[in-house]
Short mmCIF file of C-alpha atoms and ligand atoms in Angstrom, two decimals:
data_model
loop_
_atom_site.label_atom_id
_atom_site.label_comp_id
_atom_site.label_asym_id
_atom_site.label_seq_id
_atom_site.Cartn_x
_atom_site.Cartn_y
_atom_site.Cartn_z
CA MET A 176 -1.31 -30.84 -80.18
CA ASN A 177 -3.14 -34.06 -79.35
CA GLU A 178 -2.14 -35.20 -75.88
CA ASN A 179 -1.66 -33.87 -72.36
CA ILE A 180 -3.71 -30.81 -73.19
CA LYS A 181 -4.39 -28.41 -70.35
CA LEU A 182 -7.64 -26.77 -71.35
CA VAL A 183 -9.52 -23.64 -70.32
CA LEU A 184 -13.25 -24.00 -70.95
CA LEU A 185 -14.79 -20.55 -71.33
CA SER A 186 -18.34 -20.81 -70.04
CA CYS A 187 -21.33 -18.49 -70.03
CA CYS A 188 -23.65 -20.37 -67.68
CA ALA A 189 -24.45 -23.75 -66.14
CA PRO A 190 -27.24 -24.79 -68.56
CA CYS A 191 -25.02 -24.27 -71.63
CA SER A 192 -21.89 -25.81 -70.10
CA ALA A 193 -23.37 -28.79 -68.24
CA GLY A 194 -22.73 -31.38 -70.94
CA ALA A 195 -19.29 -30.08 -71.87
CA ILE A 196 -18.11 -30.09 -68.27
CA LYS A 197 -19.44 -33.62 -67.77
CA GLN A 198 -17.63 -34.81 -70.91
CA LEU A 199 -14.38 -33.23 -69.75
CA ALA A 200 -14.79 -34.57 -66.21
CA ASP A 201 -15.38 -38.04 -67.65
CA GLY A 202 -12.18 -37.76 -69.71
CA SER A 203 -14.05 -38.22 -72.95
CA ILE A 204 -12.43 -35.37 -74.89
CA ALA A 205 -9.35 -36.86 -76.54
CA GLY A 206 -6.04 -35.45 -75.40
CA VAL A 207 -7.37 -33.30 -72.56
CA THR A 208 -5.76 -34.35 -69.28
CA ASP A 209 -6.50 -31.25 -67.23
CA PHE A 210 -9.09 -28.52 -67.48
CA ILE A 211 -10.61 -25.58 -65.67
CA VAL A 212 -13.98 -23.92 -66.16
CA LEU A 213 -13.59 -20.18 -66.63
CA PHE A 214 -16.54 -17.94 -65.82
CA TYR A 215 -15.81 -14.61 -67.42
CA ASN A 216 -18.98 -12.81 -68.45
CA PRO A 217 -18.86 -9.04 -67.99
CA ASN A 218 -21.48 -8.84 -70.73
CA ILE A 219 -24.22 -9.99 -68.35
CA PHE A 220 -26.61 -7.31 -67.11
CA PRO A 221 -27.78 -6.47 -64.51
CA GLU A 222 -25.24 -7.52 -61.92
CA SER A 223 -27.93 -9.43 -59.99
CA GLU A 224 -28.43 -11.61 -63.07
CA TYR A 225 -24.67 -12.07 -63.38
CA THR A 226 -24.54 -13.23 -59.76
CA LYS A 227 -27.33 -15.77 -60.27
CA ARG A 228 -25.62 -17.30 -63.31
CA MET A 229 -22.26 -17.34 -61.55
CA HIS A 230 -23.68 -19.14 -58.52
CA GLU A 231 -25.30 -21.77 -60.73
CA GLN A 232 -22.01 -22.29 -62.54
CA ILE A 233 -20.09 -22.70 -59.29
CA LYS A 234 -22.71 -25.08 -57.85
CA TYR A 235 -22.50 -27.35 -60.88
CA CYS A 236 -18.68 -27.37 -60.94
CA GLU A 237 -18.56 -28.18 -57.25
CA SER A 238 -21.10 -30.98 -57.67
CA LEU A 239 -18.68 -32.65 -60.12
CA GLY A 240 -15.54 -31.68 -58.22
CA VAL A 241 -14.02 -29.78 -61.14
CA LYS A 242 -11.80 -26.72 -61.00
CA TYR A 243 -13.26 -23.33 -61.83
CA ALA A 244 -12.24 -19.68 -61.82
CA VAL A 245 -14.35 -16.54 -61.77
CA LEU A 246 -12.82 -13.37 -63.19
CA GLU A 247 -13.71 -9.71 -62.78
CA TYR A 248 -17.11 -8.29 -63.64
CA ASP A 249 -15.94 -5.32 -65.71
CA HIS A 250 -19.26 -4.44 -67.31
CA ASP A 251 -18.38 -0.77 -67.90
CA ALA A 252 -15.28 -1.79 -69.88
CA TRP A 253 -17.36 -4.31 -71.81
CA ARG A 254 -19.83 -1.52 -72.66
CA ASP A 255 -16.94 0.54 -74.01
CA CYS A 256 -15.93 -2.40 -76.19
CA VAL A 257 -19.34 -2.67 -77.87
CA ARG A 258 -20.01 1.09 -78.03
CA GLY A 259 -21.64 2.09 -81.31
CA PHE A 260 -23.10 -1.37 -81.82
CA GLU A 261 -25.75 -1.34 -79.10
CA ASN A 262 -28.56 -1.72 -81.63
CA ALA A 263 -26.93 -4.43 -83.72
CA PRO A 264 -28.99 -7.61 -83.87
CA GLU A 265 -28.07 -10.72 -81.92
CA ARG A 266 -25.55 -12.72 -83.99
CA GLY A 267 -24.36 -9.40 -85.46
CA ALA A 268 -21.39 -7.08 -85.00
CA ARG A 269 -21.95 -6.47 -81.28
CA CYS A 270 -21.76 -10.20 -80.61
CA ASN A 271 -18.49 -10.46 -82.57
CA LEU A 272 -16.97 -7.83 -80.29
CA CYS A 273 -18.45 -9.47 -77.20
CA PHE A 274 -17.05 -12.91 -78.06
CA GLN A 275 -13.63 -11.48 -78.87
CA TYR A 276 -13.59 -9.50 -75.63
CA ARG A 277 -14.24 -12.61 -73.58
CA PHE A 278 -11.83 -14.81 -75.55
CA ARG A 279 -9.06 -12.23 -75.19
CA ARG A 280 -9.36 -12.38 -71.42
CA ALA A 281 -9.52 -16.17 -71.51
CA VAL A 282 -6.28 -16.25 -73.51
CA LYS A 283 -4.57 -14.07 -70.91
CA PHE A 284 -5.89 -16.29 -68.13
CA ALA A 285 -4.63 -19.39 -69.93
CA ARG A 286 -1.17 -17.93 -70.50
CA ASP A 287 -0.87 -16.63 -66.94
CA ASN A 288 -1.89 -19.97 -65.46
CA GLY A 289 -0.05 -22.50 -67.61
CA TYR A 290 -2.92 -23.71 -69.79
CA ASP A 291 -2.28 -24.32 -73.46
CA ALA A 292 -5.68 -24.52 -75.15
CA ILE A 293 -9.11 -22.91 -75.06
CA ALA A 294 -12.57 -24.23 -75.84
CA SER A 295 -15.93 -22.68 -75.15
CA VAL A 296 -19.65 -23.25 -74.90
CA LEU A 297 -20.52 -19.77 -76.16
CA GLY A 298 -22.08 -21.23 -79.29
CA VAL A 299 -24.18 -23.93 -77.63
CA SER A 300 -27.48 -22.04 -77.33
CA ARG A 301 -29.90 -22.35 -80.23
CA HIS A 302 -29.82 -18.53 -80.41
CA LYS A 303 -26.11 -18.58 -81.21
CA ASP A 304 -24.11 -19.16 -84.38
CA GLN A 305 -21.26 -21.56 -83.67
CA SER A 306 -19.33 -20.44 -86.73
CA GLN A 307 -19.41 -16.84 -85.45
CA VAL A 308 -18.03 -17.97 -82.08
CA ASP A 309 -15.32 -20.04 -83.76
CA ALA A 310 -14.30 -17.09 -85.96
CA ALA A 311 -14.06 -14.80 -82.92
CA ALA A 312 -11.93 -17.35 -81.10
CA ILE A 313 -9.59 -17.89 -84.03
CA VAL A 314 -8.77 -14.19 -84.42
CA THR A 315 -8.25 -13.86 -80.68
CA CYS A 316 -6.32 -16.98 -79.72
CA ASP A 317 -2.72 -15.91 -80.05
CA ASN A 318 -0.08 -18.53 -79.13
CA ILE A 319 -2.84 -20.65 -77.60
CA SER A 320 -4.66 -23.45 -79.42
CA TYR A 321 -8.37 -23.12 -79.96
CA MET A 322 -10.29 -26.39 -79.79
CA PRO A 323 -13.62 -26.06 -81.66
CA VAL A 324 -15.16 -29.01 -79.83
CA LYS A 325 -18.62 -30.14 -80.96
CA TRP A 326 -20.16 -30.96 -77.58
CA ASP A 327 -22.66 -33.76 -77.08
CA GLU A 328 -26.03 -32.01 -77.39
CA ASN A 329 -28.01 -35.03 -76.19
CA LEU A 330 -26.00 -35.15 -72.98
CA ARG A 331 -26.47 -31.44 -72.38
CA VAL A 332 -30.23 -31.72 -72.87
CA GLN A 333 -30.42 -34.78 -70.60
CA ILE A 334 -28.52 -33.07 -67.76
CA ASN A 335 -30.66 -29.96 -68.09
CA ARG A 336 -33.82 -32.05 -67.97
CA GLU A 337 -32.67 -33.71 -64.75
CA SER A 338 -31.43 -30.53 -63.09
CA ASP A 339 -33.03 -27.55 -61.41
CA PHE A 340 -30.67 -25.01 -62.98
CA TYR A 341 -31.66 -21.38 -62.96
CA ARG A 342 -32.46 -20.69 -66.62
CA GLN A 343 -32.34 -17.21 -68.09
CA ASN A 344 -34.47 -16.17 -71.05
CA TYR A 345 -32.03 -13.80 -72.72
CA CYS A 346 -28.43 -14.03 -73.83
CA GLY A 347 -26.88 -11.71 -71.28
CA CYS A 348 -26.36 -8.06 -72.13
CA GLU A 349 -28.95 -5.33 -71.67
CA PHE A 350 -29.35 -5.14 -75.45
CA SER A 351 -30.48 -8.75 -75.66
CA ILE A 352 -33.24 -8.47 -73.05
CA ARG A 353 -36.63 -9.23 -74.57
CA LYS A 354 -35.08 -9.73 -77.99
CA VAL A 355 -34.97 -13.52 -77.83
S1 SF4 B 147 -26.46 -10.73 -77.30
FE1 SF4 B 147 -25.11 -12.08 -76.06
S2 SF4 B 147 -23.28 -12.49 -77.35
FE2 SF4 B 147 -24.38 -10.72 -78.20
S3 SF4 B 147 -23.41 -8.90 -77.28
FE3 SF4 B 147 -25.16 -9.41 -75.98
S4 SF4 B 147 -24.33 -10.78 -74.39
FE4 SF4 B 147 -22.81 -10.70 -76.05
#
């Protein structure tokens, strides 16, 4: 696959996705001719925090005129998925399950809506391990291509510097609060 790619970009928040979305909007990712930003983050707690991050994501997408979709906030189901691993460290087993949970839903969204590839910004934060995110995507992406794009970090930093994004100080779930 190298042309006319219809891509779903799985995003966690505006600060992490800003550069990637700009690159896609500018047409600078080879082969991608259509894309949508997917906000699917049932891991985020509490719901008020989820709402803040979602609004920032929507605001940024609308400022660039790019398509986006927001899926359900099924935090209780997400909690079931990570049960037994609540005390695992960040970058550990709980995060594997969390990434896979979100990628699985992104794959379903892509299939249901005629997209044929998935990329993400889940590994962009300095607190994340990109190879862990890639591994979770690879085991989850079934009949859909996974594009492990290395996003332009300088662009992301520049946009963040120039923006007034709401910036959180923890990854997302209740188990990551005050652990970063
Ligand atoms: S620390 Fe972040 S990636 Fe890990 S389980 Fe919590 S929300 Fe998911």
